[in-house]
XYZ file of C-alpha atoms in Angstrom:
370
model
C 64.243 -141.133 50.709
C 67.925 -140.411 49.231
C 68.815 -144.378 49.084
C 66.417 -145.028 46.470
C 67.992 -142.637 43.941
C 71.522 -143.156 42.450
C 74.091 -140.885 41.228
C 75.615 -143.491 38.339
C 74.421 -146.550 36.425
C 76.850 -148.538 38.437
C 75.238 -147.661 41.761
C 71.930 -148.289 40.332
C 72.464 -151.800 39.019
C 74.290 -152.492 42.180
C 71.228 -151.769 44.704
C 68.935 -153.359 41.739
C 70.743 -156.659 42.038
C 70.731 -156.443 45.969
C 67.155 -156.553 45.835
C 66.969 -160.409 45.080
C 67.116 -160.984 48.774
C 63.784 -158.599 49.452
C 62.350 -160.650 46.410
C 63.232 -164.216 47.990
C 60.469 -164.453 51.086
C 57.928 -164.066 48.710
C 59.541 -165.959 45.735
C 62.027 -168.649 47.389
C 62.893 -169.679 43.803
C 63.772 -166.172 42.256
C 66.567 -165.427 40.564
C 68.617 -162.919 38.446
C 68.954 -163.031 34.910
C 71.659 -160.803 33.143
C 71.521 -160.291 29.331
C 74.663 -158.596 27.513
C 74.208 -155.532 25.368
C 77.623 -154.416 23.934
C 79.864 -154.129 27.274
C 76.714 -153.652 29.648
C 74.021 -155.624 30.719
C 70.360 -155.639 31.152
C 69.437 -157.289 34.455
C 66.277 -158.808 35.307
C 65.018 -159.759 38.802
C 62.173 -162.989 38.132
C 60.045 -164.436 40.589
C 57.519 -167.512 39.488
C 54.419 -167.849 41.866
C 54.126 -171.097 43.983
C 50.524 -171.969 42.771
C 48.956 -171.009 39.042
C 50.520 -168.792 36.494
C 47.594 -166.551 36.737
C 49.305 -163.363 36.287
C 52.492 -161.236 36.046
C 53.787 -157.922 37.129
C 56.556 -156.639 34.197
C 58.253 -153.167 35.204
C 60.899 -151.762 32.802
C 62.920 -148.963 33.367
C 65.758 -146.958 31.189
C 64.338 -147.682 27.830
C 65.354 -143.747 27.657
C 68.509 -144.182 29.592
C 69.031 -141.252 31.852
C 65.357 -141.758 32.441
C 65.811 -144.975 34.322
C 67.110 -143.303 37.587
C 63.547 -142.419 38.410
C 62.221 -145.812 37.554
C 65.067 -147.571 39.493
C 63.750 -145.792 42.560
C 60.386 -146.460 42.101
C 61.161 -150.206 41.555
C 63.264 -150.236 44.770
C 60.344 -148.771 46.886
C 57.911 -151.158 45.394
C 60.028 -153.974 46.688
C 60.743 -152.675 50.074
C 57.357 -151.556 50.735
C 54.624 -152.915 48.213
C 55.619 -156.287 47.075
C 54.223 -157.535 50.344
C 50.490 -156.458 49.049
C 50.879 -158.329 45.775
C 48.956 -161.847 45.334
C 52.363 -163.844 44.894
C 50.810 -167.355 45.288
C 49.536 -166.639 41.743
C 51.167 -163.497 40.552
C 54.966 -163.615 39.146
C 57.165 -160.488 38.722
C 59.634 -159.688 36.160
C 61.460 -156.490 37.221
C 64.147 -155.204 34.499
C 67.082 -152.768 35.157
C 68.188 -150.375 32.191
C 66.656 -151.532 28.910
C 69.261 -148.850 27.629
C 72.229 -149.318 29.831
C 74.650 -147.398 27.784
C 72.243 -144.281 27.724
C 71.720 -144.618 31.826
C 75.338 -144.948 32.145
C 76.298 -141.575 30.057
C 73.145 -139.802 31.215
C 71.701 -139.853 27.533
C 68.185 -140.522 26.314
C 69.409 -142.573 23.349
C 71.419 -145.456 23.039
C 75.099 -145.931 21.797
C 73.647 -145.574 17.890
C 71.928 -142.668 18.703
C 68.384 -144.424 18.708
C 65.396 -143.576 20.460
C 64.585 -147.025 21.628
C 60.785 -146.428 22.146
C 60.858 -145.793 18.508
C 62.499 -148.725 17.597
C 59.977 -151.498 17.893
C 58.702 -151.149 14.375
C 55.893 -153.655 13.633
C 56.338 -153.508 9.799
C 59.949 -152.160 8.949
C 59.772 -153.554 5.564
C 56.853 -151.399 4.466
C 58.080 -148.375 6.349
C 59.343 -145.718 4.084
C 62.643 -144.145 5.491
C 61.120 -140.643 5.116
C 57.429 -141.370 6.737
C 58.178 -138.291 8.945
C 57.204 -135.609 6.572
C 56.872 -132.789 9.464
C 60.320 -133.753 10.610
C 62.071 -133.721 7.204
C 60.552 -130.081 6.447
C 62.011 -129.093 9.884
C 65.225 -130.960 9.769
C 67.499 -127.832 10.082
C 66.020 -127.694 13.436
C 66.520 -131.380 14.767
C 69.950 -132.462 12.836
C 72.769 -130.961 14.139
C 74.736 -128.520 12.091
C 77.913 -127.581 13.494
C 80.078 -126.669 17.058
C 78.411 -124.760 19.300
C 80.462 -121.597 19.236
C 78.261 -119.582 21.523
C 75.571 -120.903 24.068
C 73.319 -117.882 23.983
C 73.670 -117.338 20.305
C 72.908 -121.083 19.712
C 69.762 -120.802 21.998
C 68.695 -117.520 20.329
C 69.025 -119.208 16.975
C 66.995 -122.264 17.891
C 64.434 -120.237 19.705
C 63.669 -118.210 16.236
C 63.232 -121.112 14.343
C 60.921 -122.716 16.847
C 59.071 -119.354 16.810
C 58.707 -119.324 12.757
C 57.922 -123.094 12.878
C 55.103 -122.544 15.158
C 53.956 -119.631 12.908
C 54.495 -121.277 9.647
C 53.565 -124.860 10.521
C 51.809 -124.647 13.420
C 52.617 -126.038 17.020
C 50.765 -129.126 16.354
C 53.116 -130.057 13.322
C 56.279 -129.507 15.399
C 55.013 -131.854 18.094
C 53.672 -134.487 15.618
C 57.357 -134.633 14.167
C 58.573 -135.255 17.535
C 55.994 -137.846 18.681
C 56.246 -140.247 15.509
C 59.989 -140.639 15.619
C 62.052 -140.524 12.219
C 64.360 -143.101 10.455
C 66.264 -140.929 7.946
C 68.624 -139.238 9.904
C 71.052 -140.859 12.130
C 72.458 -137.997 13.885
C 69.101 -136.484 14.625
C 66.755 -136.458 17.323
C 63.943 -139.080 17.699
C 65.964 -141.547 15.471
C 64.241 -144.685 15.572
C 66.889 -146.719 13.896
C 67.417 -148.460 10.808
C 67.022 -152.003 12.169
C 65.796 -153.638 15.468
C 68.574 -152.770 18.316
C 69.685 -155.653 20.757
C 67.900 -154.183 23.378
C 64.350 -154.118 21.741
C 65.247 -157.592 19.930
C 65.599 -158.843 23.854
C 62.569 -157.027 25.178
C 60.437 -158.540 22.357
C 61.560 -162.155 23.504
C 60.447 -161.271 27.100
C 56.943 -160.140 25.493
C 56.728 -163.332 23.706
C 57.733 -165.339 26.653
C 55.303 -163.695 29.434
C 52.396 -163.758 27.569
C 52.933 -167.481 26.459
C 53.444 -168.643 30.193
C 50.943 -166.226 31.905
C 47.029 -165.673 31.449
C 47.473 -161.902 32.274
C 50.307 -159.254 31.953
C 50.598 -156.102 33.459
C 53.314 -153.852 32.486
C 54.472 -150.702 33.829
C 57.227 -148.983 31.943
C 58.660 -146.034 33.756
C 59.785 -142.495 32.321
C 60.195 -139.115 33.150
C 59.555 -135.346 31.425
C 56.192 -135.909 29.772
C 53.057 -134.152 31.671
C 52.245 -132.043 34.608
C 55.201 -131.292 36.976
C 55.586 -133.557 39.920
C 52.600 -135.693 38.698
C 52.782 -139.056 37.263
C 50.664 -139.732 33.964
C 49.748 -142.722 32.476
C 50.201 -143.167 28.717
C 48.593 -146.213 27.079
C 48.152 -147.289 23.075
C 44.583 -146.959 21.416
C 45.061 -150.783 20.813
C 44.048 -151.223 24.461
C 40.681 -150.924 23.408
C 39.576 -148.676 26.328
C 38.921 -144.851 26.471
C 40.387 -142.302 28.714
C 36.970 -142.383 30.986
C 37.271 -146.079 31.464
C 40.673 -146.138 31.921
C 40.190 -143.565 34.844
C 37.234 -145.511 36.003
C 39.117 -148.581 36.681
C 42.631 -147.147 37.865
C 41.492 -144.052 39.444
C 44.330 -142.022 38.076
C 44.307 -138.473 37.819
C 46.224 -138.155 34.332
C 45.874 -140.713 31.830
C 46.158 -140.054 27.997
C 45.686 -142.518 25.264
C 47.882 -142.191 21.689
C 47.140 -143.309 18.193
C 49.822 -145.899 17.156
C 50.010 -144.729 13.809
C 51.403 -141.274 15.241
C 53.979 -142.858 17.401
C 55.744 -145.447 15.480
C 58.002 -148.164 17.173
C 56.682 -147.825 20.702
C 57.426 -150.707 22.684
C 54.122 -151.036 24.823
C 52.258 -150.762 21.413
C 54.378 -153.314 20.054
C 53.551 -155.474 23.318
C 49.624 -155.265 22.297
C 50.698 -156.231 18.576
C 52.219 -159.337 20.042
C 49.129 -160.310 22.221
C 46.712 -159.583 19.449
C 48.482 -161.790 16.833
C 49.756 -164.872 18.828
C 47.788 -164.846 22.035
C 44.535 -163.190 21.433
C 42.987 -165.085 24.619
C 45.546 -163.517 26.897
C 44.924 -160.260 28.854
C 47.311 -157.479 28.887
C 47.426 -153.922 30.025
C 50.924 -152.080 28.887
C 51.459 -148.788 29.517
C 54.085 -146.042 30.113
C 53.937 -144.144 33.677
C 55.947 -140.537 33.069
C 56.833 -138.315 35.842
C 56.258 -134.668 34.792
C 59.144 -132.127 35.058
C 58.902 -129.239 32.853
C 55.228 -128.997 32.711
C 52.621 -128.865 30.069
C 52.302 -125.378 28.826
C 53.736 -124.214 25.500
C 56.430 -122.876 26.905
C 57.814 -125.648 28.631
C 57.106 -127.799 25.285
C 59.530 -125.316 23.317
C 62.041 -125.780 26.460
C 61.874 -129.337 25.911
C 62.634 -128.902 22.356
C 65.623 -126.747 22.976
C 67.154 -129.045 25.374
C 66.928 -131.917 23.370
C 68.056 -130.523 20.112
C 71.001 -128.729 21.888
C 72.095 -131.860 23.843
C 72.279 -133.741 20.774
C 74.215 -131.069 19.172
C 76.708 -131.157 21.990
C 76.926 -134.701 21.696
C 77.686 -134.700 17.958
C 79.308 -131.527 17.178
C 80.823 -130.499 20.599
C 81.625 -126.838 21.934
C 84.639 -124.812 22.942
C 82.579 -122.666 25.263
C 82.368 -124.107 28.849
C 79.403 -122.385 29.740
C 77.496 -124.021 26.974
C 78.519 -127.609 27.970
C 77.646 -127.276 31.673
C 74.341 -125.169 30.803
C 73.084 -127.958 28.414
C 74.169 -130.820 30.498
C 72.328 -129.248 33.660
C 69.243 -128.187 31.796
C 69.008 -131.748 30.360
C 69.322 -133.229 33.801
C 66.605 -130.886 35.006
C 64.122 -132.323 32.416
C 64.868 -136.031 32.925
C 66.439 -136.521 36.456
C 66.157 -133.417 38.263
C 68.233 -132.968 41.635
C 65.304 -131.611 43.431
C 63.896 -132.724 46.521
C 60.317 -132.028 46.014
C 60.362 -133.806 42.578
C 61.929 -136.844 43.892
C 59.671 -137.080 46.673
C 56.795 -136.730 44.250
C 58.042 -139.497 42.177
C 58.401 -142.171 45.050
C 54.676 -140.708 46.165
C 53.297 -140.775 42.731
C 54.820 -144.097 41.653
C 53.737 -145.882 44.882
C 50.126 -144.653 44.237
C 50.171 -145.550 40.442
C 51.505 -148.950 41.233
C 48.569 -149.317 43.959
C 45.895 -148.199 41.844
C 47.216 -150.345 38.943
C 47.178 -153.472 40.687
C 44.041 -153.208 42.389
C 42.293 -152.230 39.006
C 43.723 -155.458 37.736
C 42.855 -157.445 41.083
C 46.349 -158.463 41.936
C 46.412 -156.490 45.277
C 45.900 -158.359 48.479
C 43.903 -155.545 50.258
C 40.802 -153.699 48.746
């Protein structure tokens, strides 16, 4: 199991590029393509079918940097153990390593501009008011860093008390709403969606257009970590898909499926994919969804822990600390949320990831064996 997981971006990238040799038996003309993002690269393995281009499987990882390590493990396992079951004669593959290479390299969720890339695919940026996220603006004292962390325990307690009063005053839903929507007003704040399209997003948009143009059906699985029940996978899909949860569960036979309203989650890449399909290729078929490997769980306590972890990591990055305990504890908790060094969690990532791939490919009739 351990060979699927990497301890650095460079190691993960090297393993990914080496997968080309395993892809070639099924796609003899398969190639690697590397696209520069700053000093790093987004790497792709592209395999075109020998026959008709009926469908393509697109897998993306690392849009949230650090979350890419689990996605890379699932991609690696897929190529080694499941690629043989794909209908390769009529189905292409496009595997993408590290949409946010800087974030993956530095074990951060955001990119080098502090942008949460999955809030950067804004469909109509010109009509988006900077202060679109009213709840966030009200709670900015929580979400925007405000000075060096002098004492770890004090900083934690300070945020806990604010979170507690936030729950009492504004309600828990308002806080999670502030998080979910993303914000475009405070460049150093958490959940920042950026003021313009980031190079990574521009590139991925090109991929979306290209695949929809060349294939009749696109199946997109975007791998993430943290959200949902611990040690389980959750499929998260835009309401633009048109199917409700019951219908999705019937088709894909997955235990955990959520839909979201795109007006509540601005700038999501999977929702943008549906926008491209609806406006440019309405005759094409698309399923584009996030697949989350849960870590902390779904309780209110777990959600508060998530807030605390993200807020402190962001503050540590921008403001720093003179307290070694603070630095170590914050980083340790951040890893626990997005890339736990825990055997049972990593085993579940591989098991649940393989299961999700098989169910989705069977649901889309791209799997050889019924």
